[in-house]
């Protein structure tokens, strides 16, 4: 017994000696071979050679030791891949880290020699922070100013304690740069750095182009990080002084493991390690909503993600090019409604809850007060706006903007306050609102419309009478004539008084709902026919252009699964569309409603899915035009008395001539949760982006859950993500709406889910066309396996925030955001 004890003690002792001896240091006469590593004292990080992903190249890097996924946080030779294993890492007597070819002895890579003083006895040491430092062996370690440190040379990851930004003394600009791909750590296109052209801001660049602005530091947070909340996991530090400008974050509890990484696709993600699940959880991500695109609404435009379309002009501003603006091309931005003339009466109006505009070219002074700031801005005619640079406490500091203000968005809460220069009369009118300006714009348009209407109505009048006479004897639709020369005239114009009478003066109890562009009312014509009147909001951006396009488009379309447009009505600047009335309203009032959803048994749901598919197929393929709907969603599907689905709302549809299959738009319209990734991210729309929306719709109909609002206690994937997970575990049936259990046709349900998943695949080319969808829904044959869907992780970031009620990272429900595959 006794000997056994001593023996064990000795073994433990030797391993202890062995591991501390070689563990965390690299001395000047020591080398590290391809299979050797050094490990930090607490076993947190490990340094050595590795091969990323599927690559056969070797790199020297630092990765987490305790965490098994092998997440690499630093790469020494990212741009110098090593192709074979006859290599070693060594520290020279001058304190320079080198990678040597063991066959030839040639140095293949070396760290920059930043040391100016000669070094006596250098030693390298891997710290538990993930920093590899080189220092004098005999000295007390100066962790702040070592001879060399890996924390001065960033890869794609910002660890707690790293200083992202400028050392103004040495001129080093430390920034993270993405890997080229998950298999290749070479410098990619995207970087995250502090931009010092003006008041310093944290920006994501795509090459030279500004892609996303974290915005300037406001004393508490960064103005562009709408989703950052003061929390108990980590804090932020931002320092601006004569020696350095940097951003840093620190964990408040050392057991918390977190990293900020710029991904090969340019996304900036913060992860937390969830120990009991042994995986990284995405905690925050940037550039995930459309308003995060840099300057998407142009100068003086403001992006509001809850608005549709999401670009607006700031109060006191109007579109520079109204026609382009109405057409959702916001690139020209907005201009002052009343131009500034640099008069002394000009003043400033307060705008709240904003992301502060781009500070490139701005000026700042951190000690001035707001009053001094206003005075300073007022004195200089090119100064367009001012704000406090530090909102902490009662506010301090001064930030001035000159010229156009770009990249502004609104937040529901916690936004910043900005004071913008306006003319005296604009300031007056914003105190006593007057619509005089709008009328000026609308009158000429209205006059033009009126002239057109008079001409049109004269010729329509006779046709109308003739048609009414014909109607009795024919079931043929009144729009379905042979070729007609002027298709624009094939519309019924309703008189405003008729509409007023039918809708009881647009009485509130006739209101059916509120669409994207205005309210919809039920009406009854004198002959008893029921109609639905979509009254386009006067404030809506749907101008004459969209109005006409919607009217003309729909009037040309004839299909049982498309809602039928009966006519329109124009009264001055008011535009109304008259549709056939759908007594059952829209699909969302059924499937997302606990009691109503019982009415929709499986056969009905299947009939609805097939009906929508038919309608969409008609839009894509069978009608005379190729039409991409672009805003297909549950609330745009109406149901008739027999529960036949009818697709509605073509305001966003575009006609495509000839062979054109795909188009790119600078401006993106649609609804979050239904938008395909290539459309939401890059503005590329095609019939395949409609197919994606259709896929979302199918899954929502089968499961009776909203994709975007889906909640699950174990993860925060959206519905697509959840279904994808179930599908991969062959558990698809688990979630199918409870109310369906009796009516269910298992193979039909599985087939629908399968088709839905095929439609939401990330890559548009992988998605089927609507023709194939129809074939797949109707046949029994085997289907291809779906690939990974687009947009299945997580919710929009503003809905992601740490709980403040319990203790930390390790509990699943709190900050689990989504499951990403570690690389
Ligand atoms: C390595 O260097 C240390 C100090 O620099 C020295 O004590 C040791 O003898 C050297 N070992 C070899 C094998 O050169
Ligand atoms: C490194 O280890 C691997 C697997 O253990 C082995 O196949 C390889 O030969 C080793 N390489 C060297 C250079 O020792
Ligand atoms: C090392 O040198 C040998 C001989 O020149 C060469 O074949 C090998 O590719 C080199 N290794 C690396 C990693 O450069
Ligand atoms: C690094 O700098 C020191 C001091 O300037 C110099 O003596 C040494 O040769 C340099 N080493 C390399 C590898 O350039
Ligand atoms: C952030 O937290 C770290 C670690 O607890 C602390 O040292 C630092 O002072 C904090 N910084 C700020 C700005 O609160
Ligand atoms: C900032 O403003 C203060 C107070 O007006 C002034 O004393 C100081 O010189 C200014 N600093 C700079 C750099 O302009
Ligand atoms: C106004 O500000 C601009 C930009 O900082 C500067 O170039 C110009 O000299 C200033 N004009 C006056 C009168 O202060
Ligand atoms: C911002 O204001 C707070 C409160 O007045 C102050 O403590 C802090 O030092 C200020 N920060 C800067 C960078 O001036």
CSV table of C-alpha atoms in Angstrom, one decimal, residues 213-430:
chain,number,residue,atom,x,y,z
A,213,UNK,CA,-20.9,50.8,-39.5
A,214,UNK,CA,-20.8,49.9,-35.9
A,215,UNK,CA,-20.8,53.7,-35.5
A,216,UNK,CA,-19.1,56.0,-33.2
A,217,UNK,CA,-18.8,55.2,-29.5
A,218,UNK,CA,-21.3,57.2,-27.5
A,219,UNK,CA,-19.9,56.7,-24.1
A,220,UNK,CA,-22.0,53.7,-23.3
A,221,UNK,CA,-22.0,51.6,-26.5
A,222,UNK,CA,-21.6,51.9,-30.2
A,223,UNK,CA,-24.5,53.7,-31.9
A,224,UNK,CA,-24.9,51.1,-34.6
A,225,UNK,CA,-25.1,48.1,-32.4
A,226,UNK,CA,-28.8,48.2,-31.8
A,227,UNK,CA,-28.7,44.8,-30.2
A,228,UNK,CA,-26.0,45.4,-27.7
A,229,UNK,CA,-27.3,45.6,-24.2
A,230,UNK,CA,-25.4,46.4,-21.0
A,231,UNK,CA,-25.0,42.9,-19.6
A,232,UNK,CA,-23.2,40.9,-16.9
A,233,UNK,CA,-21.1,38.9,-19.2
A,234,UNK,CA,-18.8,41.4,-20.7
A,235,UNK,CA,-18.1,45.1,-20.9
A,236,UNK,CA,-16.8,47.4,-23.6
A,237,UNK,CA,-14.0,49.9,-23.4
A,238,UNK,CA,-13.3,52.6,-25.9
A,239,UNK,CA,-10.3,54.8,-25.5
A,240,UNK,CA,-9.4,57.9,-27.5
A,241,UNK,CA,-6.3,59.8,-26.5
A,242,UNK,CA,-3.0,61.1,-28.0
A,243,UNK,CA,-1.3,57.7,-27.7
A,244,UNK,CA,-3.9,55.3,-28.8
A,245,UNK,CA,-7.4,54.8,-30.1
A,246,UNK,CA,-8.8,51.4,-29.3
A,247,UNK,CA,-11.8,49.2,-28.6
A,248,UNK,CA,-11.6,46.4,-26.2
A,249,UNK,CA,-14.0,44.1,-24.4
A,250,UNK,CA,-13.4,42.1,-21.2
A,251,UNK,CA,-15.3,39.3,-19.6
A,252,UNK,CA,-16.7,40.0,-16.2
A,253,UNK,CA,-16.4,36.4,-15.0
A,254,UNK,CA,-13.3,34.6,-16.0
A,255,UNK,CA,-15.1,31.4,-16.6
A,256,UNK,CA,-17.0,32.9,-19.5
A,257,UNK,CA,-15.5,32.0,-22.9
A,258,UNK,CA,-16.4,34.3,-25.7
A,259,UNK,CA,-14.9,35.5,-29.0
A,260,UNK,CA,-15.8,38.0,-31.7
A,261,UNK,CA,-15.0,36.8,-35.2
A,262,UNK,CA,-15.3,38.2,-38.7
A,263,UNK,CA,-16.5,35.4,-40.9
A,264,UNK,CA,-15.3,34.6,-44.4
A,265,UNK,CA,-18.7,36.0,-45.6
A,266,UNK,CA,-18.2,39.3,-43.9
A,267,UNK,CA,-20.6,38.7,-41.0
A,268,UNK,CA,-19.4,39.8,-37.6
A,269,UNK,CA,-20.5,37.3,-35.0
A,270,UNK,CA,-20.0,37.0,-31.2
A,271,UNK,CA,-20.0,33.5,-29.8
A,272,UNK,CA,-20.2,32.2,-26.3
A,273,UNK,CA,-19.2,28.7,-25.3
A,274,UNK,CA,-21.9,26.7,-23.8
A,275,UNK,CA,-20.1,24.1,-21.7
A,276,UNK,CA,-22.9,21.7,-21.0
A,277,UNK,CA,-23.8,21.4,-24.6
A,278,UNK,CA,-20.1,21.5,-25.8
A,279,UNK,CA,-20.7,24.0,-28.5
A,280,UNK,CA,-20.4,27.6,-29.6
A,281,UNK,CA,-23.6,29.7,-29.5
A,282,UNK,CA,-24.1,32.7,-31.7
A,283,UNK,CA,-24.9,35.5,-29.3
A,284,UNK,CA,-24.9,38.6,-31.5
A,285,UNK,CA,-24.5,39.1,-35.1
A,286,UNK,CA,-24.3,42.3,-37.2
A,287,UNK,CA,-25.5,43.0,-40.8
A,288,UNK,CA,-28.4,40.7,-40.3
A,289,UNK,CA,-31.2,43.1,-41.1
A,290,UNK,CA,-31.6,45.2,-44.1
A,291,UNK,CA,-31.1,48.5,-42.3
A,292,UNK,CA,-27.6,47.4,-41.4
A,293,UNK,CA,-26.4,47.8,-45.0
A,294,UNK,CA,-24.3,50.9,-45.2
A,295,UNK,CA,-26.2,54.0,-46.4
A,296,UNK,CA,-29.1,51.9,-47.8
A,297,UNK,CA,-31.5,54.9,-47.8
A,298,UNK,CA,-29.1,57.5,-49.2
A,299,UNK,CA,-28.4,61.0,-47.9
A,300,UNK,CA,-30.8,62.3,-45.2
A,301,UNK,CA,-32.8,59.0,-45.6
A,302,UNK,CA,-33.6,57.0,-42.5
A,303,UNK,CA,-34.0,53.3,-42.4
A,304,UNK,CA,-36.8,51.8,-40.2
A,305,UNK,CA,-36.9,48.1,-40.3
A,306,UNK,CA,-40.5,48.0,-39.0
A,307,UNK,CA,-41.7,50.1,-42.0
A,308,UNK,CA,-42.5,48.8,-45.4
A,309,UNK,CA,-40.7,49.9,-47.5
A,310,UNK,CA,-38.1,50.6,-44.9
A,311,UNK,CA,-36.6,53.9,-46.2
A,312,UNK,CA,-38.1,57.2,-45.3
A,313,UNK,CA,-36.9,60.8,-45.5
A,314,UNK,CA,-36.2,62.5,-42.3
A,315,UNK,CA,-38.8,65.0,-41.2
A,316,UNK,CA,-38.2,68.2,-43.1
A,317,UNK,CA,-36.7,66.3,-46.1
A,318,UNK,CA,-38.2,65.0,-49.3
A,319,UNK,CA,-37.0,62.5,-51.9
A,320,UNK,CA,-34.4,64.0,-54.3
A,321,UNK,CA,-36.0,62.0,-57.1
A,322,UNK,CA,-39.6,61.3,-56.2
A,323,UNK,CA,-40.1,58.9,-59.0
A,324,UNK,CA,-37.1,56.8,-58.2
A,325,UNK,CA,-38.0,56.9,-54.5
A,326,UNK,CA,-41.5,55.7,-55.2
A,327,UNK,CA,-40.0,53.0,-57.2
A,328,UNK,CA,-38.0,51.9,-54.1
A,329,UNK,CA,-34.7,53.1,-55.6
A,330,UNK,CA,-33.4,55.1,-52.6
A,331,UNK,CA,-29.9,55.7,-53.9
A,332,UNK,CA,-30.6,59.4,-54.6
A,333,UNK,CA,-31.6,60.0,-51.0
A,334,UNK,CA,-33.5,63.0,-49.7
A,335,UNK,CA,-32.9,66.8,-49.7
A,336,UNK,CA,-34.2,69.6,-47.6
A,337,UNK,CA,-37.8,70.3,-48.3
A,338,UNK,CA,-37.0,74.0,-48.0
A,339,UNK,CA,-33.4,74.5,-49.1
A,340,UNK,CA,-31.0,76.1,-46.6
A,341,UNK,CA,-29.8,79.6,-47.4
A,342,UNK,CA,-27.5,80.1,-44.5
A,343,UNK,CA,-29.8,82.6,-42.8
A,344,UNK,CA,-29.4,83.5,-39.2
A,345,UNK,CA,-33.0,82.3,-38.5
A,346,UNK,CA,-32.0,78.8,-39.3
A,347,UNK,CA,-32.1,76.4,-36.4
A,348,UNK,CA,-31.9,72.9,-35.3
A,349,UNK,CA,-34.5,70.2,-34.8
A,350,UNK,CA,-34.1,67.3,-32.4
A,351,UNK,CA,-34.4,63.8,-33.8
A,352,UNK,CA,-34.4,60.9,-31.3
A,353,UNK,CA,-33.7,57.2,-31.2
A,354,UNK,CA,-31.4,57.2,-34.2
A,355,UNK,CA,-28.2,55.5,-35.2
A,356,UNK,CA,-25.9,58.5,-35.6
A,357,UNK,CA,-24.8,59.3,-39.2
A,358,UNK,CA,-21.5,58.3,-40.7
A,359,UNK,CA,-18.8,60.4,-38.9
A,360,UNK,CA,-16.3,60.4,-41.8
A,361,UNK,CA,-15.3,64.0,-42.1
A,362,UNK,CA,-16.9,65.0,-38.8
A,363,UNK,CA,-15.2,67.1,-36.1
A,364,UNK,CA,-15.2,66.5,-32.4
A,365,UNK,CA,-14.2,68.0,-29.1
A,366,UNK,CA,-14.7,65.8,-26.0
A,367,UNK,CA,-14.9,68.6,-23.5
A,368,UNK,CA,-17.4,71.0,-25.1
A,369,UNK,CA,-21.0,71.2,-23.8
A,370,UNK,CA,-24.1,70.8,-26.0
A,371,UNK,CA,-24.8,74.6,-25.9
A,372,UNK,CA,-21.3,75.4,-27.1
A,373,UNK,CA,-21.7,72.7,-29.7
A,374,UNK,CA,-24.9,74.2,-31.1
A,375,UNK,CA,-23.3,77.6,-31.2
A,376,UNK,CA,-20.3,76.2,-33.0
A,377,UNK,CA,-22.4,74.4,-35.6
A,378,UNK,CA,-24.6,77.4,-36.2
A,379,UNK,CA,-21.6,79.6,-36.9
A,380,UNK,CA,-20.5,77.4,-39.8
A,381,UNK,CA,-22.9,77.2,-42.7
A,382,UNK,CA,-21.6,73.9,-43.9
A,383,UNK,CA,-22.3,72.3,-40.5
A,384,UNK,CA,-25.5,70.2,-40.9
A,385,UNK,CA,-25.9,68.6,-37.6
A,386,UNK,CA,-24.5,68.2,-34.1
A,387,UNK,CA,-24.8,65.8,-31.2
A,388,UNK,CA,-23.2,65.0,-27.8
A,389,UNK,CA,-20.2,62.7,-28.3
A,390,UNK,CA,-20.7,61.2,-24.9
A,391,UNK,CA,-24.2,60.5,-23.8
A,392,UNK,CA,-23.1,58.9,-20.5
A,393,UNK,CA,-24.4,60.9,-17.5
A,394,UNK,CA,-26.0,64.2,-18.5
A,395,UNK,CA,-24.1,64.2,-21.8
A,396,UNK,CA,-20.9,65.9,-22.9
A,397,UNK,CA,-18.6,66.5,-25.8
A,398,UNK,CA,-19.4,67.8,-29.2
A,399,UNK,CA,-19.7,66.1,-32.6
A,400,UNK,CA,-20.3,68.1,-35.7
A,401,UNK,CA,-21.3,66.9,-39.2
A,402,UNK,CA,-20.7,68.8,-42.4
A,403,UNK,CA,-22.6,68.1,-45.6
A,404,UNK,CA,-24.9,65.1,-46.3
A,405,UNK,CA,-25.9,62.8,-43.4
A,406,UNK,CA,-25.8,59.2,-44.4
A,407,UNK,CA,-26.5,55.8,-42.9
A,408,UNK,CA,-29.1,56.8,-40.3
A,409,UNK,CA,-31.6,54.3,-38.9
A,410,UNK,CA,-34.2,54.4,-36.3
A,411,UNK,CA,-34.5,52.2,-33.2
A,412,UNK,CA,-37.5,51.6,-31.1
A,413,UNK,CA,-35.5,52.4,-28.0
A,414,UNK,CA,-32.0,53.3,-26.8
A,415,UNK,CA,-31.2,55.3,-30.0
A,416,UNK,CA,-29.1,58.5,-30.0
A,417,UNK,CA,-30.2,62.1,-30.3
A,418,UNK,CA,-29.2,64.2,-33.2
A,419,UNK,CA,-29.8,67.9,-33.9
A,420,UNK,CA,-30.2,68.7,-37.6
A,421,UNK,CA,-30.1,72.2,-39.2
A,422,UNK,CA,-33.4,73.2,-40.8
A,423,UNK,CA,-34.7,76.4,-42.3
A,424,UNK,CA,-36.7,78.8,-40.1
A,425,UNK,CA,-40.0,78.1,-42.0
A,426,UNK,CA,-39.5,74.4,-41.7
A,427,UNK,CA,-39.0,74.7,-38.0
A,428,UNK,CA,-42.2,76.7,-37.8
A,429,UNK,CA,-44.2,74.3,-39.8
A,430,UNK,CA,-43.0,71.3,-37.9
